[in-house]
Amino acid sequence: MTNSARINRPRRSCFMKNKEIASAFNEIADILELQGKNPFRVSAYRRGAQSIENLSRDIAAVADEGALGDIPGIGKDLRAKIEEYLETGAIAFLAELRGETPRVLLDMLRIPGVGPKTAVLLYEGLGIESIDDLKKAAVEHRIQGLPKIKAKTEENILKGVEFLERAQGRTPIGHAYPLAGEIVASLGRLREVKMISVAGSLRRWRETVGDIDILVTSTAPEKVIRRFTSLGIVQRVLAEGKTKGSIVASGDIQVDLRVVEEKSYGAALNYFTGSKEHNIRLREIAIQKGMKLNEYGVFKKGARGTERRIAGSTEGSVYKALGLPLIPPEIREDAGEIEAARRGDLPALVTRDDIRGDLHFHSDWSDGTAGLEEVAHAGKAFGYRYILISDHSQSLKIAHGLSPGRLLEQIEEIDRVNERTRGFRLLKGSEVDILPDGTLDMDEDILRRLDIVIVAVHSNFKMKRDEMTRRVVRACESPYAHILAHPTGRLIGTRDAYGIDMEAVITAAARTGTAIEINAHPLRLDLDAATARAAAGAGVMISIGTDTHKPAAEMENIVYGIGTARRGWLTPGNILNTRPPAKLLSYFHKKTG
DNA sequence: GCCGTTTTCGGCCCGACTGTTTTCAGTCG
């Protein structure tokens, strides 16, 4: 591992310019902080970056409308820098800052436990030029002896470097969610534990998490924390206090446990769920109302500095004290939810109970493991009304894609299975490849016989952005293309989205009545939440599909798709598979005829 | 650097834990 080690920031939307500008502002904030500049100026850049990341629209479009100033946290200076970036592709101020800042200082900020002060101290005190240098200095015990640094700090820096080398960034939710479930189950069995919940970004269903946060109430906090730090999954104990324990679990995931009193449970759950930006807004509202909000409760300030608790045992009580309805965790990002709550206009987010079927599923006719009959049984047992069988088409040889003849045979077999099944229906479909020229890999007279046709790109990822966009738009224009699956092709932590103009694709989907998928596989989550919100806002219907290949292991992945939909503010009305079978199929009648 | 239903200046969220101190700075969330 070299000094290029980075904590990957999660990909939050497909609007590349938004990401680039947010990242530039974060880097400016880091450098100003290293230079010891006004901390409020630093957080102004961070806040601006956050606002831009949360934007559900392409920032270039916002700029065209002259509406940059309407983005919270964007004033005169930041607006000018955004415009400069959109025009020239760079920000001169950032280039200047980079010129006067050694790269290694920014690299060191990624090490857990090393902040700006320590980074500068290490650089100036030891002439550290790279993370490798730093590691060597730690091994040779040259770090201890610097002001305020002794053996323990040196050891922690070394461990931080090693952690960074192994962990390489954030953990996909598909790994973190099951692990958190295990920990909650073991701690939940303790007599001393009263209430327990996952908090943090995991509770908000972010696609990757930096750590796992767990909150409990207990009569014997220290005992619970000792139990936590001695769980079988513990690799290393980072902290063990009276109210907080912190470990690194196997798989290099950090897990934090907080113990609070019951009267503070709601306030603590709110506080540790975040997001930080959402919490800051809540605290500002508290201050405006002459109150104080912290992880222990909401307090009314009285005469001579007295404070009286007015809420805190439940999250609902905390929001109510601030004059707000309970805001669902998934949308607590300071991305408009507080304003919506004030207007009484929060969306009624889709829930698991709303989902009536799975709209992306493979059988052993292509690369799945289960036969059609088995899929039907699994679907019925899962409580679904339908599952769309969507095996690959012939050009995807590696997945045993179906030839036209085989697909016709499968259609007949599905009819036979459906005749034998009550209260459940297999829908006839296909996941048809979008060929490089945008045509579909299946004859129209066969597509006509299917209930629902999924179209997707599985090859030739490295086309130019405008060619890829034309390819996918052309596919949407086919009257037989009903659902566009995993539209950006990204694999979280593995493969970036291919170059594609999602704003143009969304426009085309809206125009042609094509639905777009949220692929619920936890390493895809494609569409992501921000783009799904933009698509639904443009009038595009969203389908949630698990892309299941092994029913027992993967059908449950629907929860990640629902979490992503909720993060994207989607209601049951936005989502195709909340519909009963007849209404689902009739949706596409106006497109296909 | 942003922001304003007390403000265009003077604020800007708040607390736990660690490691180093002997009352606190740095980091984190």
XYZ file of C-alpha atoms (C1' of nucleotides) in Angstrom:
622
model
C 0.000 0.000 0.000
C 1.301 3.419 -0.882
C 0.467 6.908 0.179
C -2.292 6.954 -2.373
C -4.482 5.120 0.166
C -7.854 6.786 0.267
C -11.069 6.380 2.063
C -13.485 6.047 -0.791
C -16.342 8.419 -0.416
C -19.609 6.690 -1.198
C -21.139 7.372 -4.555
C -24.377 9.114 -3.942
C -25.700 10.072 -7.316
C -24.780 9.847 -10.930
C -24.328 13.561 -11.397
C -20.585 13.587 -11.895
C -20.117 17.364 -11.769
C -21.880 17.482 -8.414
C -19.443 14.941 -7.054
C -16.405 16.630 -8.490
C -17.327 20.019 -7.060
C -18.236 18.576 -3.657
C -14.922 16.772 -3.570
C -13.064 19.969 -4.517
C -14.781 21.885 -1.689
C -13.965 19.123 0.796
C -10.341 19.274 -0.263
C -10.293 23.051 0.157
C -11.725 22.556 3.659
C -9.052 19.974 4.510
C -6.232 22.231 3.346
C -7.566 25.341 5.089
C -7.857 23.277 8.245
C -4.269 22.056 7.893
C -3.247 25.684 7.518
C -5.040 26.509 10.767
C -7.465 28.900 9.088
C -10.745 30.048 10.650
C -12.650 26.852 11.544
C -15.963 28.408 10.518
C -14.596 29.141 7.098
C -13.546 25.486 6.937
C -17.012 24.277 7.852
C -18.558 26.669 5.336
C -16.757 24.725 2.581
C -17.753 21.396 4.140
C -21.382 22.478 4.380
C -21.327 23.651 0.777
C -19.873 20.306 -0.323
C -22.572 18.440 1.577
C -25.354 20.511 0.040
C -24.056 19.819 -3.442
C -23.737 16.091 -2.768
C -27.334 16.041 -1.564
C -28.619 17.841 -4.615
C -31.015 15.685 -6.604
C -30.320 17.588 -9.796
C -27.367 18.208 -12.065
C -25.594 21.267 -10.690
C -24.879 22.525 -14.209
C -28.640 22.727 -14.803
C -29.092 24.633 -11.531
C -26.332 27.020 -12.592
C -27.994 27.561 -15.986
C -31.125 28.702 -14.200
C -29.060 31.093 -12.092
C -30.306 29.290 -8.981
C -26.982 28.338 -7.361
C -27.608 30.916 -4.647
C -30.738 29.015 -3.606
C -28.636 26.031 -2.512
C -28.197 26.235 1.259
C -24.655 27.098 2.274
C -23.761 28.495 -1.146
C -23.077 32.230 -0.999
C -21.251 34.639 -3.236
C -17.787 33.036 -3.013
C -18.769 29.398 -3.361
C -21.136 30.225 -6.194
C -18.289 31.900 -8.076
C -16.119 28.804 -7.555
C -18.865 26.496 -8.819
C -19.288 28.650 -11.918
C -15.532 28.712 -12.426
C -15.429 24.900 -12.239
C -18.321 24.454 -14.655
C -16.681 26.828 -17.094
C -13.027 25.794 -16.875
C -13.045 22.387 -15.212
C -10.870 23.630 -12.361
C -10.837 25.974 -9.384
C -7.801 28.247 -9.308
C -8.022 28.711 -5.542
C -7.785 24.941 -4.999
C -4.839 24.679 -7.401
C -3.112 27.422 -5.445
C -3.802 25.683 -2.124
C -2.511 22.386 -3.492
C 0.646 24.149 -4.610
C 1.397 25.230 -1.076
C 0.361 21.965 0.633
C 2.360 18.735 0.625
C 0.209 15.853 -0.605
C 1.211 13.714 2.367
C -0.599 16.035 4.785
C -3.914 15.272 3.061
C -3.041 11.564 3.003
C -2.370 11.583 6.733
C -5.821 13.031 7.450
C -7.288 9.701 6.264
C -5.599 7.872 9.149
C -8.030 7.290 12.016
C -6.828 9.251 15.029
C -4.730 11.656 12.992
C -6.231 15.092 12.491
C -4.806 18.303 11.081
C -2.752 19.190 14.149
C -1.029 15.817 14.337
C -0.480 15.665 10.577
C 1.309 19.009 10.592
C 3.301 18.015 13.681
C 4.463 14.786 12.021
C 5.332 16.547 8.803
C 7.227 19.412 10.384
C 8.755 17.446 13.226
C 9.971 14.423 11.254
C 9.914 15.460 7.612
C 7.447 12.688 6.753
C 7.023 12.575 2.957
C 4.681 9.604 2.524
C 2.495 7.191 4.471
C 5.270 4.617 4.028
C 7.698 7.073 5.673
C 5.263 7.487 8.520
C 4.932 3.763 8.993
C 8.707 3.397 9.049
C 9.056 6.223 11.563
C 6.494 4.538 13.810
C 8.196 1.148 13.582
C 11.539 2.764 14.410
C 9.960 4.638 17.354
C 10.976 8.011 16.015
C 7.519 9.491 16.507
C 7.481 9.367 20.296
C 9.418 12.278 21.615
C 7.594 14.819 19.501
C 5.667 17.256 21.706
C 2.711 15.512 23.389
C 3.449 12.194 21.736
C 4.557 9.148 23.655
C 4.579 5.407 23.008
C 0.802 5.000 23.093
C 0.102 7.647 20.465
C 2.840 6.250 18.258
C 1.319 2.799 18.533
C -2.132 4.183 17.637
C -0.767 5.947 14.574
C 0.819 2.703 13.389
C -2.412 0.802 13.967
C -4.307 3.524 12.120
C -2.006 3.194 9.101
C -2.386 -0.581 9.115
C -6.164 -0.295 9.430
C -6.259 2.036 6.462
C -4.164 -0.387 4.419
C -6.532 -3.250 5.138
C -9.901 -1.554 5.186
C -9.399 0.647 2.116
C -12.523 2.573 2.806
C -16.132 2.149 3.673
C -17.969 -1.117 4.072
C -20.811 -1.993 1.702
C -24.139 -2.197 3.504
C -24.465 -5.816 2.388
C -21.605 -6.734 4.750
C -22.442 -4.353 7.583
C -26.162 -5.128 7.892
C -25.851 -8.870 8.658
C -22.948 -8.259 11.068
C -24.930 -5.597 12.921
C -27.833 -8.024 13.136
C -25.580 -10.613 14.792
C -24.256 -8.130 17.356
C -27.732 -6.826 18.175
C -28.916 -10.409 18.652
C -26.076 -11.354 21.044
C -26.306 -8.199 23.138
C -30.091 -8.313 23.091
C -29.958 -11.599 24.959
C -28.295 -9.972 27.991
C -30.574 -9.445 30.982
C -29.012 -6.025 31.549
C -30.003 -4.768 28.087
C -33.454 -3.184 27.927
C -33.729 -1.557 24.522
C -31.356 -1.959 21.597
C -31.206 -0.518 18.103
C -28.846 -0.007 15.219
C -28.181 3.703 14.638
C -25.839 5.657 12.375
C -25.650 5.531 8.602
C -26.729 1.893 8.680
C -30.093 2.912 10.122
C -30.323 5.503 7.361
C -29.615 2.703 4.853
C -26.646 4.343 3.231
C -25.129 2.123 0.598
C -21.777 2.040 2.382
C -21.056 2.679 6.039
C -17.925 3.950 7.756
C -18.776 2.076 10.932
C -21.651 0.368 12.722
C -23.367 2.238 15.576
C -25.429 0.383 18.148
C -27.412 1.967 20.946
C -28.715 0.286 24.099
C -30.347 1.223 27.373
C -29.155 -0.632 30.399
C -29.122 -0.688 34.162
C -25.509 -1.897 34.116
C -23.705 -0.023 31.340
C -20.171 -1.130 32.143
C -21.130 -4.777 32.147
C -22.767 -4.420 28.721
C -19.723 -2.656 27.351
C -17.367 -5.319 28.741
C -19.508 -7.984 27.132
C -19.428 -6.074 23.865
C -15.659 -5.695 23.839
C -15.267 -9.428 24.464
C -17.554 -10.675 21.677
C -16.054 -13.355 19.429
C -15.936 -11.023 16.436
C -13.692 -8.481 18.206
C -10.266 -7.986 16.629
C -9.200 -4.979 18.601
C -10.634 -2.775 21.343
C -10.358 0.928 20.529
C -12.161 2.395 23.540
C -13.893 1.118 26.622
C -15.500 3.820 28.753
C -18.525 4.159 31.010
C -20.991 4.953 28.223
C -19.131 4.042 25.048
C -17.273 1.044 23.734
C -15.559 0.861 20.374
C -14.081 -2.149 18.593
C -12.741 -3.266 15.262
C -14.653 -6.400 14.238
C -13.473 -9.102 11.901
C -13.735 -7.808 8.376
C -12.101 -4.575 9.603
C -15.385 -2.871 10.410
C -15.407 -0.491 13.352
C -18.381 -0.941 15.676
C -19.346 1.625 18.314
C -21.685 0.819 21.180
C -23.326 3.538 23.292
C -25.234 2.956 26.476
C -27.759 5.534 27.613
C -30.525 5.869 30.191
C -34.073 5.108 29.118
C -35.190 8.693 29.524
C -32.578 9.676 26.914
C -33.082 6.783 24.492
C -35.008 8.724 21.842
C -32.667 11.696 21.946
C -29.644 9.405 21.743
C -31.147 7.375 18.899
C -31.778 10.592 17.029
C -28.312 11.912 17.792
C -26.419 8.749 16.814
C -28.536 8.126 13.724
C -27.593 11.486 12.233
C -26.887 12.581 9.697
C -24.633 15.108 11.288
C -26.037 17.770 8.958
C -29.602 16.901 9.913
C -28.712 17.050 13.608
C -27.096 20.436 13.245
C -30.311 21.762 11.734
C -32.323 20.316 14.614
C -30.030 21.945 17.161
C -30.386 25.275 15.417
C -34.160 24.939 15.620
C -33.848 24.120 19.332
C -31.739 27.232 19.907
C -34.250 29.412 18.063
C -36.932 28.113 20.394
C -34.853 28.796 23.521
C -34.113 25.112 23.972
C -31.068 22.900 23.886
C -30.879 19.548 22.093
C -28.191 17.003 22.826
C -27.973 13.205 23.052
C -29.640 13.296 26.479
C -32.810 15.110 25.584
C -34.461 18.391 24.732
C -34.049 20.992 27.474
C -35.948 24.217 28.009
C -33.739 26.988 29.284
C -35.139 28.845 32.277
C -34.078 31.807 34.402
C -30.515 31.963 35.787
C -29.245 29.207 33.542
C -31.574 26.492 34.800
C -32.562 23.748 32.413
C -35.609 21.531 32.402
C -35.933 18.345 30.339
C -39.028 18.446 28.135
C -38.422 15.431 25.855
C -36.030 12.608 25.107
C -37.363 9.124 25.797
C -38.592 8.592 22.236
C -37.542 10.068 18.904
C -41.122 11.209 18.344
C -41.023 13.270 21.544
C -37.811 14.974 20.424
C -39.233 16.024 17.061
C -42.516 17.037 18.671
C -40.720 19.303 21.151
C -39.125 21.011 18.147
C -42.535 21.426 16.511
C -41.910 18.742 13.874
C -43.405 15.365 12.954
C -41.118 12.327 13.199
C -38.828 12.318 10.177
C -37.924 8.830 8.874
C -34.220 7.989 9.379
C -33.607 7.304 5.680
C -34.182 10.906 4.652
C -32.354 12.648 7.503
C -29.714 14.222 5.279
C -30.602 17.910 5.394
C -31.757 17.542 1.811
C -35.121 19.263 2.211
C -36.699 16.966 4.807
C -36.838 19.593 7.540
C -38.586 22.076 5.271
C -40.993 19.321 4.156
C -41.689 18.409 7.781
C -42.437 22.045 8.611
C -44.893 22.237 5.705
C -46.517 18.986 6.861
C -45.441 17.559 3.547
C -43.256 14.553 4.413
C -43.587 11.684 1.925
C -45.305 8.474 3.095
C -42.302 6.307 2.257
C -42.715 2.852 0.766
C -42.447 0.001 3.273
C -41.736 -3.670 2.947
C -45.430 -4.440 3.439
C -46.218 -2.486 0.270
C -44.120 -4.748 -1.950
C -46.200 -7.404 -3.735
C -43.604 -9.054 -5.900
C -40.068 -9.177 -7.218
C -39.413 -7.785 -10.693
C -35.973 -9.201 -11.460
C -35.310 -12.914 -11.015
C -33.238 -15.629 -12.678
C -34.006 -19.335 -12.930
C -31.898 -22.348 -13.852
C -32.895 -21.745 -17.465
C -30.026 -19.219 -17.556
C -27.586 -18.609 -14.683
C -29.885 -19.023 -11.668
C -29.959 -22.095 -9.450
C -33.695 -22.699 -8.971
C -36.222 -24.261 -11.315
C -39.424 -22.391 -12.192
C -41.578 -24.461 -9.855
C -39.135 -23.827 -7.006
C -39.177 -20.064 -7.707
C -42.978 -20.104 -7.567
C -42.955 -21.902 -4.211
C -40.299 -19.587 -2.814
C -42.224 -16.527 -3.979
C -45.483 -17.683 -2.484
C -43.770 -18.600 0.802
C -42.223 -15.130 0.826
C -45.699 -13.591 0.764
C -45.497 -12.311 -2.815
C -48.266 -12.276 -5.418
C -45.848 -12.544 -8.346
C -42.249 -12.860 -9.483
C -41.018 -11.789 -12.894
C -38.864 -14.484 -14.461
C -36.201 -12.521 -16.303
C -33.496 -14.819 -17.590
C -30.747 -13.478 -19.796
C -30.992 -13.308 -23.578
C -28.782 -15.178 -26.019
C -25.890 -12.758 -26.469
C -24.951 -13.127 -22.814
C -23.287 -16.472 -23.451
C -21.465 -16.551 -20.127
C -24.827 -16.654 -18.339
C -26.352 -19.243 -20.698
C -28.618 -16.650 -22.205
C -31.796 -18.018 -23.764
C -32.166 -18.306 -27.525
C -35.570 -17.308 -28.991
C -36.520 -20.979 -29.141
C -35.617 -21.635 -25.502
C -37.502 -18.530 -24.392
C -40.617 -19.799 -26.210
C -40.256 -23.113 -24.398
C -39.875 -21.271 -21.089
C -43.065 -19.284 -21.767
C -44.984 -22.526 -22.136
C -43.400 -24.006 -19.019
C -44.363 -20.897 -17.007
C -47.976 -21.356 -18.161
C -47.897 -24.928 -16.863
C -46.433 -23.890 -13.481
C -49.031 -21.136 -13.133
C -51.863 -23.595 -13.811
C -50.660 -25.640 -10.844
C -50.233 -22.659 -8.498
C -52.942 -20.838 -6.550
C -52.675 -17.246 -5.301
C -49.357 -16.657 -6.982
C -48.173 -16.061 -10.494
C -44.888 -16.266 -12.349
C -44.722 -13.402 -14.835
C -43.166 -14.082 -18.205
C -40.186 -11.903 -18.897
C -36.625 -11.651 -20.055
C -33.591 -9.565 -19.232
C -32.764 -8.640 -22.773
C -29.331 -7.297 -23.627
C -29.108 -3.819 -25.054
C -26.717 -4.304 -27.950
C -24.034 -1.655 -28.635
C -26.221 0.052 -31.240
C -29.158 0.295 -28.834
C -31.249 -2.450 -30.426
C -32.556 -5.353 -28.356
C -31.141 -8.872 -28.390
C -34.509 -10.584 -29.084
C -37.055 -10.657 -31.899
C -40.059 -8.406 -31.435
C -42.596 -11.159 -32.134
C -41.231 -13.016 -29.107
C -41.015 -9.928 -26.887
C -44.677 -9.343 -27.715
C -45.550 -12.592 -25.968
C -43.901 -11.608 -22.659
C -45.621 -9.886 -19.735
C -42.728 -7.572 -18.890
C -39.424 -7.019 -20.663
C -36.346 -5.845 -18.787
C -33.567 -4.306 -20.847
C -29.998 -3.907 -19.636
C -26.414 -3.293 -20.697
C -24.070 -6.212 -20.016
C -21.279 -5.668 -22.526
C -19.195 -2.980 -24.224
C -19.078 -0.813 -21.089
C -16.280 1.363 -22.346
C -18.160 3.366 -24.933
C -17.948 7.135 -25.084
C -20.430 8.807 -22.765
C -22.632 10.232 -25.504
C -22.611 6.928 -27.410
C -23.615 5.011 -24.290
C -26.352 7.540 -23.610
C -27.686 7.205 -27.173
C -27.517 3.408 -26.847
C -29.650 3.330 -23.703
C -32.045 6.055 -24.864
C -32.650 4.115 -28.086
C -33.412 0.992 -26.043
C -35.981 2.936 -23.988
C -37.635 3.990 -27.226
C -38.463 0.388 -28.104
C -42.168 -0.171 -27.415
C -41.234 -3.538 -25.886
C -38.709 -2.213 -23.344
C -40.593 -1.941 -20.058
C -37.929 -1.698 -17.358
C -34.357 -0.430 -17.673
C -32.292 -2.515 -15.235
C -29.147 -1.465 -13.293
C -28.825 1.589 -15.538
C -25.325 2.760 -14.606
C -23.600 -0.615 -14.270
C -21.714 0.375 -11.147
C -20.527 -2.197 -8.625
C -19.970 -0.573 -5.254
C -16.299 -0.587 -4.341
C -15.386 -2.500 -7.504
C -16.476 -0.794 -10.693
C -17.540 2.763 -11.311
C -20.644 3.613 -13.266
C -19.948 3.646 -16.971
C -20.058 7.030 -18.596
C -23.711 7.830 -19.162
C -25.830 10.971 -18.977
C -28.486 9.860 -16.518
C -30.388 13.112 -16.783
C -30.888 12.404 -20.503
C -31.812 8.777 -19.796
C -34.376 9.846 -17.195
C -35.887 12.314 -19.641
C -36.131 9.581 -22.284
C -37.655 7.125 -19.800
C -40.272 9.681 -18.775
C -41.088 10.464 -22.402
C -41.411 6.811 -23.425
C -43.118 5.438 -20.311
C -40.167 3.184 -19.483
C -39.674 2.281 -15.821
C -36.206 2.297 -14.252
C -35.008 -0.298 -11.787
C -33.504 0.021 -8.375
C -31.438 -3.141 -8.458
C -31.530 -4.330 -4.848
C -28.319 -6.325 -4.906
C -26.329 -4.668 -2.106
C -23.259 -4.238 -4.312
C -25.300 -2.607 -7.087
C -28.053 -0.414 -5.593
C -28.402 0.992 -9.065
C -30.241 3.412 -9.383
C -28.811 4.989 -6.278
C -31.073 6.944 -3.954
C -30.386 10.435 -5.279
C -30.863 9.443 -8.913
C -33.988 7.443 -8.057
C -35.401 10.580 -6.434
C -34.616 12.593 -9.546
C -36.187 9.932 -11.787
C -39.388 9.741 -9.758
C -39.479 13.539 -9.723
C -39.423 13.456 -13.527
C -42.413 11.107 -13.516
C -40.566 7.840 -14.109
C -41.963 4.709 -12.434
C -39.422 2.760 -10.387
C -39.269 -1.012 -10.093
C -37.391 -2.797 -7.322
C -35.792 -6.081 -8.296
C -33.389 -8.321 -6.403
C -31.703 -9.872 -9.458
C -31.893 -13.097 -7.468
C -29.905 -16.065 -8.760
C -30.144 -18.171 -5.548
C -33.583 -17.745 -3.958
C -32.771 -18.808 -0.383
C -29.823 -16.455 -0.105
C -30.872 -13.474 -2.194
C -34.611 -12.830 -2.099
C -34.127 -11.082 1.238
C -31.969 -8.495 -0.570
C -35.242 -6.715 -1.346
C -34.663 -4.831 1.956
C -31.679 -3.022 0.424
C -33.794 -1.952 -2.521
C -36.544 -0.697 -0.233
C -33.977 1.131 1.918
C -32.592 2.817 -1.195
C -36.096 3.733 -2.392
C -36.885 5.255 1.001
C -33.629 7.230 0.898
C -34.840 8.456 -2.483
C -38.108 9.745 -0.906
C -40.200 7.224 -2.861
C -43.786 6.429 -1.931
C -45.773 3.303 -2.914
C -47.219 5.297 -5.812
C -43.752 5.704 -7.335
C -43.060 1.978 -7.339
C -44.349 -0.578 -9.847
C -44.182 -3.634 -7.630
C -46.476 -2.199 -4.995
C -49.227 -2.839 -7.573
C -51.376 -5.947 -7.708
C -50.710 -8.064 -10.837
C -53.439 -6.648 -13.082
C -52.574 -3.021 -12.368
C -48.895 -3.794 -12.791
C -49.423 -5.226 -16.281
C -51.865 -2.546 -17.374
C -49.234 0.109 -16.687
C -47.316 -0.959 -19.766
C -50.352 -1.230 -22.058
C -50.124 2.385 -23.081
C -46.496 1.878 -24.096
C -46.660 -1.473 -25.870
C -50.287 -1.293 -26.910
C -17.432 31.742 4.245
C -22.505 31.901 5.314
C -26.425 33.982 7.274
C -30.555 37.048 9.351
C -39.325 36.896 11.711
C -34.093 39.850 17.531
C -28.945 40.677 13.387
C -25.510 43.271 7.313
C -21.877 42.142 12.224
C -20.909 38.673 15.089
C -22.208 34.677 15.710
C -21.538 29.769 13.881
C -23.841 22.185 17.615
C -22.179 19.599 21.433
C -20.219 15.972 24.326
C -17.180 11.497 25.186
C -12.842 9.440 25.143
C -7.807 9.288 24.841
C -3.376 10.484 25.956
C -1.051 13.651 27.635
C -1.235 16.482 31.097
C -1.997 18.345 36.257
C -6.486 21.216 33.512
C -6.546 20.306 28.511
C -5.946 19.714 23.355
C -7.032 16.788 19.730
C -10.051 13.783 17.471
C -14.301 11.805 16.466
C -19.028 11.432 15.503
